[in-house]
Amino acid sequence: MIISYVQTKGGTGKSTLALNTAFSRHLGKRYKSIALVELDPQGTIRNWWSERMELGRNSSKVSFHHISSTQKEVFQDGISSIASHNQVIVMDIPGESTGKLHTRFACAVSDLVIIPMRTSTNDETAFADNLYPIIKDIIKVEPKKKTAFHVLPSFTHPQSKKSYLIEYFQEILPPNVSCLQAIYPTRSIYENFNREGSNLYEYAQAVKGNKRSARQASAAIDDIEEIAKTITDILEK
Ligand SMILES: Nc1ncnc2c1ncn2[C@@H]1O[C@H](COP(=O)(O)OP(=O)(O)OP(=O)(O)O)[C@@H](O)[C@H]1O
Ligand SMILES: [Mg+2]
Protein backbone atom coordinates (compact mmCIF):
# COMPACT_ATOMS: atom_id res chain seq x y z
CA MET A 1 0.00 0.00 0.00
CA ILE A 2 1.48 3.34 -1.01
CA ILE A 3 0.41 6.73 0.39
CA SER A 4 2.03 9.88 -1.02
CA TYR A 5 2.01 13.50 0.02
CA VAL A 6 2.14 15.46 -3.22
CA GLN A 7 1.91 19.15 -4.04
CA THR A 8 3.89 20.84 -6.78
CA LYS A 9 3.82 24.03 -4.73
CA GLY A 10 6.63 24.16 -2.17
CA GLY A 11 6.34 24.52 1.60
CA THR A 12 2.85 23.12 2.04
CA GLY A 13 3.68 20.67 4.84
CA LYS A 14 4.37 17.48 2.83
CA SER A 15 7.53 16.46 4.66
CA THR A 16 6.10 17.28 8.10
CA LEU A 17 2.94 15.33 7.32
CA ALA A 18 4.76 12.35 5.81
CA LEU A 19 7.08 11.76 8.72
CA ASN A 20 4.42 12.19 11.38
CA THR A 21 1.92 10.00 9.51
CA ALA A 22 4.55 7.25 9.33
CA PHE A 23 4.98 7.44 13.12
CA SER A 24 1.26 7.83 13.91
CA ARG A 25 -0.20 5.49 16.51
CA HIS A 26 -2.98 4.68 14.10
CA LEU A 27 -0.64 3.28 11.43
CA GLY A 28 1.57 1.72 14.10
CA LYS A 29 -1.37 -0.29 15.46
CA ARG A 30 -2.41 -1.53 12.03
CA TYR A 31 0.85 -2.33 10.30
CA LYS A 32 3.94 -4.26 11.34
CA SER A 33 6.33 -2.53 8.97
CA ILE A 34 6.07 1.04 7.74
CA ALA A 35 8.51 2.58 5.26
CA LEU A 36 8.99 6.32 5.16
CA VAL A 37 10.34 7.15 1.71
CA GLU A 38 11.74 10.49 0.66
CA LEU A 39 12.01 11.21 -3.05
CA ASP A 40 13.24 14.72 -2.44
CA PRO A 41 16.86 15.41 -3.51
CA GLN A 42 16.84 18.21 -0.86
CA GLY A 43 16.85 15.48 1.78
CA THR A 44 14.83 17.30 4.47
CA ILE A 45 13.80 14.03 6.10
CA ARG A 46 17.15 12.35 5.44
CA ASN A 47 18.93 15.00 7.54
CA TRP A 48 16.37 14.67 10.29
CA TRP A 49 16.68 10.89 10.19
CA SER A 50 20.52 10.98 10.49
CA GLU A 51 20.18 13.11 13.59
CA ARG A 52 17.63 10.66 14.91
CA MET A 53 19.96 7.72 14.35
CA GLU A 54 22.95 9.52 15.89
CA LEU A 55 20.93 10.13 19.04
CA GLY A 56 19.79 6.50 19.08
CA ARG A 57 16.06 7.17 18.92
CA ASN A 58 13.92 4.10 18.56
CA SER A 59 12.14 3.67 15.21
CA SER A 60 11.25 0.01 15.59
CA LYS A 61 8.39 -0.24 13.08
CA VAL A 62 9.41 2.59 10.78
CA SER A 63 12.29 2.34 8.34
CA PHE A 64 13.59 5.22 6.27
CA HIS A 65 14.64 5.22 2.60
CA HIS A 66 15.92 8.08 0.51
CA ILE A 67 15.77 7.87 -3.28
CA SER A 68 17.58 10.80 -4.80
CA SER A 69 17.69 9.75 -8.44
CA THR A 70 15.96 11.58 -11.27
CA GLN A 71 15.54 8.37 -13.26
CA LYS A 72 12.14 6.73 -13.39
CA GLU A 73 13.66 3.22 -13.49
CA VAL A 74 15.58 3.90 -10.29
CA PHE A 75 12.37 5.01 -8.49
CA GLN A 76 10.52 2.02 -9.81
CA ASP A 77 13.12 -0.53 -8.68
CA GLY A 78 13.57 1.25 -5.35
CA ILE A 79 9.86 1.33 -4.57
CA SER A 80 9.27 -2.29 -5.66
CA SER A 81 12.03 -3.47 -3.39
CA ILE A 82 10.76 -1.39 -0.41
CA ALA A 83 7.19 -2.57 -1.07
CA SER A 84 8.28 -6.20 -0.91
CA HIS A 85 9.57 -5.69 2.66
CA ASN A 86 6.90 -3.36 4.07
CA GLN A 87 3.14 -3.39 4.53
CA VAL A 88 2.78 0.31 3.95
CA ILE A 89 4.86 3.05 2.36
CA VAL A 90 4.48 6.75 3.17
CA MET A 91 6.18 8.90 0.51
CA ASP A 92 7.34 12.49 0.71
CA ILE A 93 7.50 14.12 -2.72
CA PRO A 94 9.31 17.41 -3.39
CA GLY A 95 7.55 20.59 -4.50
CA GLU A 96 8.51 20.93 -8.15
CA SER A 97 8.12 23.88 -10.46
CA THR A 98 9.63 22.24 -13.55
CA GLY A 99 9.60 18.73 -14.95
CA LYS A 100 7.43 17.32 -12.16
CA LEU A 101 9.10 13.98 -12.57
CA HIS A 102 8.70 12.90 -8.93
CA THR A 103 5.11 14.14 -8.85
CA ARG A 104 4.14 12.14 -11.94
CA PHE A 105 5.81 9.03 -10.65
CA ALA A 106 4.22 9.31 -7.18
CA CYS A 107 0.74 9.95 -8.61
CA ALA A 108 1.09 6.91 -10.87
CA VAL A 109 2.27 4.38 -8.27
CA SER A 110 0.33 5.44 -5.17
CA ASP A 111 -2.91 3.93 -3.90
CA LEU A 112 -3.68 7.22 -2.22
CA VAL A 113 -2.38 10.70 -3.03
CA ILE A 114 -2.83 13.38 -0.37
CA ILE A 115 -2.54 16.95 -1.59
CA PRO A 116 -2.05 19.51 1.19
CA MET A 117 -3.61 22.78 0.01
CA ARG A 118 -4.41 26.16 1.55
CA THR A 119 -7.66 28.02 1.01
CA SER A 120 -5.93 30.66 -1.09
CA THR A 121 -6.46 31.77 -4.66
CA ASN A 122 -2.73 31.25 -5.29
CA ASP A 123 -2.79 27.64 -4.16
CA GLU A 124 -6.00 26.92 -6.03
CA THR A 125 -4.66 28.40 -9.27
CA ALA A 126 -1.31 26.60 -8.89
CA PHE A 127 -3.18 23.32 -8.37
CA ALA A 128 -5.35 23.84 -11.46
CA ASP A 129 -2.35 24.78 -13.63
CA ASN A 130 0.30 22.37 -12.41
CA LEU A 131 -1.02 19.33 -10.56
CA TYR A 132 -4.50 18.75 -11.93
CA PRO A 133 -3.30 18.19 -15.54
CA ILE A 134 -1.06 15.36 -14.24
CA ILE A 135 -3.97 13.83 -12.30
CA LYS A 136 -6.19 13.97 -15.40
CA ASP A 137 -3.52 12.23 -17.52
CA ILE A 138 -3.16 9.43 -14.99
CA ILE A 139 -6.90 8.83 -14.68
CA LYS A 140 -7.22 8.72 -18.44
CA VAL A 141 -4.72 5.85 -18.60
CA GLU A 142 -5.91 4.16 -15.41
CA PRO A 143 -9.59 4.96 -14.63
CA LYS A 144 -9.53 3.03 -11.35
CA LYS A 145 -7.30 5.82 -9.98
CA LYS A 146 -10.42 8.04 -9.88
CA THR A 147 -10.74 7.60 -6.12
CA ALA A 148 -7.04 8.05 -5.29
CA PHE A 149 -6.72 11.85 -5.14
CA HIS A 150 -7.63 13.77 -1.97
CA VAL A 151 -6.98 17.35 -0.99
CA LEU A 152 -6.11 17.99 2.66
CA PRO A 153 -7.12 21.51 3.73
CA SER A 154 -3.86 22.80 5.21
CA PHE A 155 -2.46 25.65 7.25
CA THR A 156 -6.01 26.29 8.35
CA HIS A 157 -6.72 28.63 11.24
CA PRO A 158 -6.79 26.53 14.44
CA GLN A 159 -10.23 27.93 15.22
CA SER A 160 -11.75 27.35 11.78
CA LYS A 161 -14.57 24.87 11.58
CA LYS A 162 -13.57 21.61 9.91
CA SER A 163 -16.95 20.99 8.26
CA TYR A 164 -16.94 24.46 6.72
CA LEU A 165 -13.46 23.98 5.22
CA ILE A 166 -14.31 20.57 3.81
CA GLU A 167 -17.51 21.91 2.29
CA TYR A 168 -15.57 24.80 0.73
CA PHE A 169 -13.12 22.43 -0.99
CA GLN A 170 -15.83 20.01 -2.08
CA GLU A 171 -17.44 22.87 -3.95
CA ILE A 172 -14.33 24.11 -5.75
CA LEU A 173 -12.51 20.86 -6.51
CA PRO A 174 -12.64 19.47 -10.05
CA PRO A 175 -14.01 16.00 -10.94
CA ASN A 176 -12.14 13.00 -9.50
CA VAL A 177 -10.46 14.96 -6.70
CA SER A 178 -12.07 14.67 -3.26
CA CYS A 179 -11.56 16.47 -0.01
CA LEU A 180 -10.20 14.38 2.86
CA GLN A 181 -12.44 14.34 5.93
CA ALA A 182 -9.66 15.90 8.02
CA ILE A 183 -7.77 19.18 8.20
CA TYR A 184 -4.19 20.21 8.95
CA PRO A 185 -4.16 23.40 11.06
CA THR A 186 -1.33 25.90 11.41
CA ARG A 187 0.42 25.36 14.74
CA SER A 188 3.81 26.67 15.81
CA ILE A 189 4.67 23.27 17.24
CA TYR A 190 5.04 21.90 13.69
CA GLU A 191 8.00 24.22 13.26
CA ASN A 192 9.98 22.90 16.20
CA PHE A 193 8.89 19.42 17.25
CA ASN A 194 11.59 17.92 15.01
CA ARG A 195 14.57 19.22 16.93
CA GLU A 196 17.17 16.56 17.68
CA GLY A 197 15.54 14.10 15.35
CA SER A 198 12.39 13.70 17.39
CA ASN A 199 8.91 13.07 16.02
CA LEU A 200 5.75 14.68 17.35
CA TYR A 201 5.12 11.87 19.83
CA GLU A 202 8.61 12.02 21.33
CA TYR A 203 8.38 15.81 21.49
CA ALA A 204 5.07 15.55 23.36
CA GLN A 205 6.70 13.22 25.85
CA ALA A 206 9.62 15.62 26.34
CA VAL A 207 7.40 18.67 27.03
CA LYS A 208 4.79 17.00 29.18
CA GLY A 209 5.87 19.07 32.23
CA ASN A 210 5.04 22.33 30.45
CA LYS A 211 1.28 22.84 30.33
CA ARG A 212 1.16 25.13 27.31
CA SER A 213 3.53 23.08 25.14
CA ALA A 214 1.87 19.86 26.23
CA ARG A 215 -1.52 21.21 25.15
CA GLN A 216 -0.12 22.23 21.74
CA ALA A 217 1.54 18.85 21.30
CA SER A 218 -1.62 17.02 22.18
CA ALA A 219 -3.66 19.09 19.68
CA ALA A 220 -1.10 18.34 16.95
CA ILE A 221 -1.18 14.63 17.76
CA ASP A 222 -4.96 14.73 17.41
CA ASP A 223 -4.55 16.34 13.95
CA ILE A 224 -2.14 13.65 12.80
CA GLU A 225 -4.16 10.76 14.24
CA GLU A 226 -7.28 12.00 12.50
CA ILE A 227 -5.45 12.36 9.18
CA ALA A 228 -4.01 8.84 9.57
CA LYS A 229 -7.45 7.44 10.39
CA THR A 230 -9.15 9.02 7.38
CA ILE A 231 -6.34 7.64 5.20
CA THR A 232 -6.75 4.06 6.42
CA ASP A 233 -10.56 4.38 6.23
CA ILE A 234 -10.24 5.13 2.51
CA LEU A 235 -7.68 2.41 1.86
CA GLU A 236 -9.69 -0.23 3.71
CA LYS A 237 -13.02 0.65 2.12
N1 LIG B 1 0.79 22.81 10.24
C1 LIG B 1 1.84 23.63 10.24
N2 LIG B 1 1.80 24.80 10.92
C2 LIG B 1 2.85 25.64 10.93
N3 LIG B 1 4.00 25.42 10.29
C3 LIG B 1 4.11 24.27 9.59
C4 LIG B 1 3.05 23.31 9.53
N4 LIG B 1 3.47 22.26 8.78
C5 LIG B 1 4.71 22.54 8.38
N5 LIG B 1 5.11 23.74 8.86
C6 LIG B 1 6.38 24.43 8.59
O1 LIG B 1 6.32 24.93 7.26
C7 LIG B 1 7.56 24.74 6.58
C8 LIG B 1 7.34 23.84 5.35
O2 LIG B 1 6.96 22.55 5.80
P1 LIG B 1 7.44 21.24 5.03
O3 LIG B 1 8.93 21.23 4.88
O4 LIG B 1 6.81 20.09 5.71
O5 LIG B 1 6.76 21.52 3.61
P2 LIG B 1 7.02 20.78 2.23
O6 LIG B 1 5.72 20.82 1.50
O7 LIG B 1 7.63 19.45 2.46
O8 LIG B 1 8.08 21.73 1.52
P3 LIG B 1 8.89 21.41 0.14
O9 LIG B 1 7.92 21.64 -0.96
O10 LIG B 1 10.00 22.44 0.18
O11 LIG B 1 9.39 20.01 0.24
C9 LIG B 1 8.51 24.15 7.60
O12 LIG B 1 9.25 25.20 8.19
C10 LIG B 1 7.58 23.50 8.62
O13 LIG B 1 8.17 23.47 9.89
MG1 LIG C 1 9.43 18.65 1.70
Short mmCIF file of N, CA and C in Angstrom, two decimals, residues 77-184:
data_model
loop_
_atom_site.label_atom_id
_atom_site.label_comp_id
_atom_site.label_asym_id
_atom_site.label_seq_id
_atom_site.Cartn_x
_atom_site.Cartn_y
_atom_site.Cartn_z
N ASP A 77 12.43 0.58 -9.34
CA ASP A 77 13.12 -0.53 -8.68
C ASP A 77 13.17 -0.32 -7.17
N GLY A 78 13.48 0.93 -6.78
CA GLY A 78 13.57 1.25 -5.35
C GLY A 78 12.25 0.98 -4.65
N ILE A 79 11.16 1.47 -5.21
CA ILE A 79 9.86 1.33 -4.57
C ILE A 79 9.41 -0.13 -4.56
N SER A 80 9.67 -0.87 -5.65
CA SER A 80 9.27 -2.29 -5.66
C SER A 80 9.99 -3.04 -4.56
N SER A 81 11.26 -2.76 -4.41
CA SER A 81 12.03 -3.47 -3.39
C SER A 81 11.53 -3.09 -1.98
N ILE A 82 11.25 -1.81 -1.73
CA ILE A 82 10.76 -1.39 -0.41
C ILE A 82 9.38 -2.00 -0.16
N ALA A 83 8.55 -2.03 -1.22
CA ALA A 83 7.19 -2.57 -1.07
C ALA A 83 7.22 -4.07 -0.74
N SER A 84 8.24 -4.76 -1.19
CA SER A 84 8.28 -6.20 -0.91
C SER A 84 8.64 -6.48 0.55
N HIS A 85 9.17 -5.49 1.25
CA HIS A 85 9.57 -5.69 2.66
C HIS A 85 8.68 -4.96 3.65
N ASN A 86 7.70 -4.18 3.15
CA ASN A 86 6.90 -3.36 4.07
C ASN A 86 5.42 -3.42 3.73
N GLN A 87 4.59 -3.35 4.77
CA GLN A 87 3.14 -3.39 4.53
C GLN A 87 2.63 -2.07 3.99
N VAL A 88 3.25 -0.99 4.41
CA VAL A 88 2.78 0.31 3.95
C VAL A 88 3.97 1.25 3.72
N ILE A 89 3.82 2.08 2.69
CA ILE A 89 4.86 3.05 2.36
C ILE A 89 4.24 4.45 2.45
N VAL A 90 4.92 5.35 3.15
CA VAL A 90 4.48 6.75 3.17
C VAL A 90 5.56 7.55 2.44
N MET A 91 5.17 8.21 1.33
CA MET A 91 6.18 8.90 0.51
C MET A 91 6.07 10.42 0.63
N ASP A 92 7.24 11.03 0.72
CA ASP A 92 7.34 12.49 0.71
C ASP A 92 7.90 12.91 -0.65
N ILE A 93 7.13 13.71 -1.36
CA ILE A 93 7.50 14.12 -2.72
C ILE A 93 7.87 15.61 -2.71
N PRO A 94 8.93 15.99 -3.42
CA PRO A 94 9.31 17.41 -3.39
C PRO A 94 8.32 18.32 -4.12
N GLY A 95 8.28 19.58 -3.73
CA GLY A 95 7.55 20.59 -4.50
C GLY A 95 8.37 20.80 -5.76
N GLU A 96 7.73 20.83 -6.91
CA GLU A 96 8.51 20.93 -8.15
C GLU A 96 7.88 21.94 -9.09
N SER A 97 8.69 22.90 -9.53
CA SER A 97 8.12 23.88 -10.46
C SER A 97 8.32 23.43 -11.90
N THR A 98 9.41 22.69 -12.16
CA THR A 98 9.63 22.24 -13.55
C THR A 98 9.74 20.71 -13.61
N GLY A 99 9.41 20.17 -14.75
CA GLY A 99 9.60 18.73 -14.95
C GLY A 99 8.56 17.87 -14.26
N LYS A 100 8.42 18.04 -12.96
CA LYS A 100 7.43 17.32 -12.16
C LYS A 100 7.56 15.80 -12.27
N LEU A 101 8.80 15.39 -12.41
CA LEU A 101 9.10 13.98 -12.57
C LEU A 101 8.67 13.16 -11.36
N HIS A 102 9.04 13.63 -10.16
CA HIS A 102 8.70 12.90 -8.93
C HIS A 102 7.19 12.88 -8.72
N THR A 103 6.56 14.02 -9.03
CA THR A 103 5.11 14.14 -8.85
C THR A 103 4.39 13.14 -9.75
N ARG A 104 4.79 13.08 -11.00
CA ARG A 104 4.14 12.14 -11.94
C ARG A 104 4.31 10.71 -11.46
N PHE A 105 5.54 10.39 -11.08
CA PHE A 105 5.81 9.03 -10.65
C PHE A 105 4.96 8.68 -9.41
N ALA A 106 4.96 9.59 -8.42
CA ALA A 106 4.22 9.31 -7.18
C ALA A 106 2.72 9.15 -7.46
N CYS A 107 2.18 10.04 -8.30
CA CYS A 107 0.74 9.95 -8.61
C CYS A 107 0.43 8.62 -9.29
N ALA A 108 1.35 8.14 -10.13
CA ALA A 108 1.09 6.91 -10.87
C ALA A 108 1.18 5.66 -9.99
N VAL A 109 2.10 5.63 -9.03
CA VAL A 109 2.27 4.38 -8.27
C VAL A 109 1.48 4.32 -6.96
N SER A 110 0.94 5.44 -6.50
CA SER A 110 0.33 5.44 -5.17
C SER A 110 -1.12 4.96 -5.17
N ASP A 111 -1.51 4.32 -4.08
CA ASP A 111 -2.91 3.93 -3.90
C ASP A 111 -3.71 5.15 -3.43
N LEU A 112 -3.02 6.03 -2.73
CA LEU A 112 -3.68 7.22 -2.22
C LEU A 112 -2.72 8.40 -2.31
N VAL A 113 -3.21 9.50 -2.89
CA VAL A 113 -2.38 10.70 -3.03
C VAL A 113 -3.03 11.81 -2.21
N ILE A 114 -2.31 12.30 -1.20
CA ILE A 114 -2.83 13.38 -0.37
C ILE A 114 -2.17 14.68 -0.79
N ILE A 115 -3.02 15.67 -1.06
CA ILE A 115 -2.54 16.95 -1.59
C ILE A 115 -2.81 18.06 -0.58
N PRO A 116 -1.81 18.43 0.23
CA PRO A 116 -2.05 19.51 1.19
C PRO A 116 -2.22 20.84 0.45
N MET A 117 -3.31 21.54 0.74
CA MET A 117 -3.61 22.78 0.01
C MET A 117 -4.27 23.82 0.92
N ARG A 118 -3.81 25.05 0.78
CA ARG A 118 -4.41 26.16 1.55
C ARG A 118 -5.68 26.66 0.87
N THR A 119 -6.50 27.36 1.64
CA THR A 119 -7.66 28.02 1.01
C THR A 119 -7.18 29.39 0.52
N SER A 120 -6.38 29.38 -0.54
CA SER A 120 -5.93 30.66 -1.09
C SER A 120 -6.03 30.59 -2.60
N THR A 121 -6.33 31.72 -3.21
CA THR A 121 -6.46 31.77 -4.66
C THR A 121 -5.18 31.28 -5.33
N ASN A 122 -4.03 31.68 -4.75
CA ASN A 122 -2.73 31.25 -5.29
C ASN A 122 -2.59 29.75 -5.35
N ASP A 123 -2.93 29.10 -4.22
CA ASP A 123 -2.79 27.64 -4.16
C ASP A 123 -3.77 26.96 -5.10
N GLU A 124 -4.97 27.52 -5.18
CA GLU A 124 -6.00 26.92 -6.03
C GLU A 124 -5.62 27.03 -7.52
N THR A 125 -5.08 28.20 -7.89
CA THR A 125 -4.66 28.40 -9.27
C THR A 125 -3.46 27.50 -9.59
N ALA A 126 -2.51 27.43 -8.66
CA ALA A 126 -1.31 26.60 -8.89
C ALA A 126 -1.73 25.13 -9.06
N PHE A 127 -2.70 24.71 -8.26
CA PHE A 127 -3.18 23.32 -8.37
C PHE A 127 -3.80 23.08 -9.75
N ALA A 128 -4.67 24.00 -10.17
CA ALA A 128 -5.35 23.84 -11.46
C ALA A 128 -4.36 23.85 -12.62
N ASP A 129 -3.31 24.66 -12.51
CA ASP A 129 -2.35 24.78 -13.63
C ASP A 129 -1.30 23.68 -13.63
N ASN A 130 -0.87 23.25 -12.46
CA ASN A 130 0.30 22.37 -12.41
C ASN A 130 0.00 20.92 -12.05
N LEU A 131 -0.82 20.71 -11.02
CA LEU A 131 -1.02 19.33 -10.56
C LEU A 131 -2.22 18.65 -11.22
N TYR A 132 -3.29 19.38 -11.38
CA TYR A 132 -4.50 18.75 -11.93
C TYR A 132 -4.29 18.15 -13.33
N PRO A 133 -3.53 18.82 -14.22
CA PRO A 133 -3.30 18.19 -15.54
C PRO A 133 -2.62 16.82 -15.42
N ILE A 134 -1.74 16.66 -14.45
CA ILE A 134 -1.06 15.36 -14.24
C ILE A 134 -2.08 14.32 -13.77
N ILE A 135 -2.94 14.74 -12.84
CA ILE A 135 -3.97 13.83 -12.30
C ILE A 135 -4.89 13.37 -13.44
N LYS A 136 -5.29 14.32 -14.28
CA LYS A 136 -6.19 13.97 -15.40
C LYS A 136 -5.54 12.96 -16.34
N ASP A 137 -4.25 13.16 -16.64
CA ASP A 137 -3.52 12.23 -17.52
C ASP A 137 -3.51 10.83 -16.92
N ILE A 138 -3.26 10.75 -15.63
CA ILE A 138 -3.16 9.43 -14.99
C ILE A 138 -4.51 8.71 -14.99
N ILE A 139 -5.57 9.46 -14.70
CA ILE A 139 -6.90 8.83 -14.68
C ILE A 139 -7.32 8.37 -16.07
N LYS A 140 -6.89 9.10 -17.07
CA LYS A 140 -7.22 8.72 -18.44
C LYS A 140 -6.63 7.34 -18.77
N VAL A 141 -5.40 7.13 -18.34
CA VAL A 141 -4.72 5.85 -18.60
C VAL A 141 -5.24 4.76 -17.66
N GLU A 142 -5.53 5.15 -16.43
CA GLU A 142 -5.91 4.16 -15.41
C GLU A 142 -7.16 4.64 -14.66
N PRO A 143 -8.36 4.41 -15.23
CA PRO A 143 -9.59 4.96 -14.63
C PRO A 143 -9.84 4.54 -13.18
N LYS A 144 -9.27 3.42 -12.74
CA LYS A 144 -9.53 3.03 -11.35
C LYS A 144 -8.83 3.96 -10.34
N LYS A 145 -7.97 4.82 -10.83
CA LYS A 145 -7.30 5.82 -9.98
C LYS A 145 -8.23 6.99 -9.59
N LYS A 146 -9.46 6.94 -10.11
CA LYS A 146 -10.42 8.04 -9.88
C LYS A 146 -10.64 8.35 -8.40
N THR A 147 -10.45 7.38 -7.54
CA THR A 147 -10.74 7.60 -6.12
C THR A 147 -9.46 7.84 -5.32
N ALA A 148 -8.32 7.99 -6.01
CA ALA A 148 -7.04 8.05 -5.29
C ALA A 148 -6.61 9.45 -4.83
N PHE A 149 -7.23 10.50 -5.37
CA PHE A 149 -6.72 11.85 -5.14
C PHE A 149 -7.56 12.65 -4.14
N HIS A 150 -6.91 13.08 -3.05
CA HIS A 150 -7.63 13.77 -1.97
C HIS A 150 -6.87 15.01 -1.51
N VAL A 151 -7.57 16.11 -1.51
CA VAL A 151 -6.98 17.35 -0.99
C VAL A 151 -7.12 17.35 0.53
N LEU A 152 -6.05 17.80 1.20
CA LEU A 152 -6.11 17.99 2.66
C LEU A 152 -6.05 19.49 2.93
N PRO A 153 -7.15 20.08 3.42
CA PRO A 153 -7.12 21.51 3.73
C PRO A 153 -6.02 21.79 4.77
N SER A 154 -5.06 22.66 4.39
CA SER A 154 -3.86 22.80 5.21
C SER A 154 -3.59 24.22 5.63
N PHE A 155 -2.78 24.35 6.68
CA PHE A 155 -2.46 25.65 7.25
C PHE A 155 -3.76 26.41 7.52
N THR A 156 -4.72 25.67 8.03
CA THR A 156 -6.01 26.29 8.35
C THR A 156 -5.89 26.98 9.71
N HIS A 157 -6.73 27.95 9.95
CA HIS A 157 -6.72 28.63 11.24
C HIS A 157 -7.17 27.63 12.30
N PRO A 158 -6.44 27.55 13.44
CA PRO A 158 -6.79 26.53 14.44
C PRO A 158 -8.25 26.62 14.91
N GLN A 159 -8.84 27.81 14.77
CA GLN A 159 -10.23 27.93 15.22
C GLN A 159 -11.27 27.71 14.10
N SER A 160 -10.80 27.52 12.89
CA SER A 160 -11.75 27.35 11.78
C SER A 160 -12.51 26.04 11.92
N LYS A 161 -13.74 26.06 11.46
CA LYS A 161 -14.57 24.87 11.58
C LYS A 161 -14.24 23.88 10.47
N LYS A 162 -13.97 22.64 10.88
CA LYS A 162 -13.57 21.61 9.91
C LYS A 162 -14.64 21.40 8.83
N SER A 163 -15.90 21.31 9.25
CA SER A 163 -16.95 20.99 8.26
C SER A 163 -17.07 22.10 7.21
N TYR A 164 -16.85 23.33 7.66
CA TYR A 164 -16.94 24.46 6.72
C TYR A 164 -15.82 24.37 5.66
N LEU A 165 -14.61 24.07 6.14
CA LEU A 165 -13.46 23.98 5.22
C LEU A 165 -13.64 22.85 4.21
N ILE A 166 -14.12 21.72 4.69
CA ILE A 166 -14.31 20.57 3.81
C ILE A 166 -15.37 20.90 2.75
N GLU A 167 -16.43 21.52 3.21
CA GLU A 167 -17.51 21.91 2.29
C GLU A 167 -16.99 22.88 1.22
N TYR A 168 -16.15 23.82 1.66
CA TYR A 168 -15.57 24.80 0.73
C TYR A 168 -14.80 24.07 -0.37
N PHE A 169 -13.93 23.14 0.01
CA PHE A 169 -13.12 22.43 -0.99
C PHE A 169 -13.99 21.54 -1.88
N GLN A 170 -14.96 20.88 -1.26
CA GLN A 170 -15.83 20.01 -2.08
C GLN A 170 -16.49 20.79 -3.21
N GLU A 171 -16.79 22.06 -2.92
CA GLU A 171 -17.44 22.87 -3.95
C GLU A 171 -16.49 23.30 -5.07
N ILE A 172 -15.23 23.57 -4.72
CA ILE A 172 -14.33 24.11 -5.75
C ILE A 172 -13.49 23.05 -6.46
N LEU A 173 -13.40 21.85 -5.90
CA LEU A 173 -12.51 20.86 -6.51
C LEU A 173 -13.07 20.29 -7.82
N PRO A 174 -12.18 20.01 -8.77
CA PRO A 174 -12.64 19.47 -10.05
C PRO A 174 -13.04 17.99 -9.92
N PRO A 175 -13.60 17.41 -10.98
CA PRO A 175 -14.01 16.00 -10.94
C PRO A 175 -12.83 15.10 -10.58
N ASN A 176 -13.13 14.03 -9.87
CA ASN A 176 -12.14 13.00 -9.50
C ASN A 176 -11.08 13.45 -8.49
N VAL A 177 -11.32 14.58 -7.83
CA VAL A 177 -10.46 14.96 -6.70
C VAL A 177 -11.40 15.24 -5.54
N SER A 178 -11.18 14.51 -4.42
CA SER A 178 -12.07 14.67 -3.26
C SER A 178 -11.38 15.49 -2.19
N CYS A 179 -12.16 15.81 -1.17
CA CYS A 179 -11.56 16.47 -0.01
C CYS A 179 -11.51 15.44 1.12
N LEU A 180 -10.35 15.30 1.74
CA LEU A 180 -10.20 14.38 2.86
C LEU A 180 -11.08 14.85 4.01
N GLN A 181 -11.59 13.94 4.81
CA GLN A 181 -12.44 14.34 5.93
C GLN A 181 -11.57 14.69 7.15
N ALA A 182 -10.55 15.47 6.93
CA ALA A 182 -9.66 15.90 8.02
C ALA A 182 -9.02 17.20 7.59
N ILE A 183 -8.47 17.94 8.55
CA ILE A 183 -7.77 19.18 8.20
C ILE A 183 -6.41 19.21 8.90
N TYR A 184 -5.54 20.09 8.40
CA TYR A 184 -4.19 20.21 8.95
C TYR A 184 -3.96 21.67 9.36
#
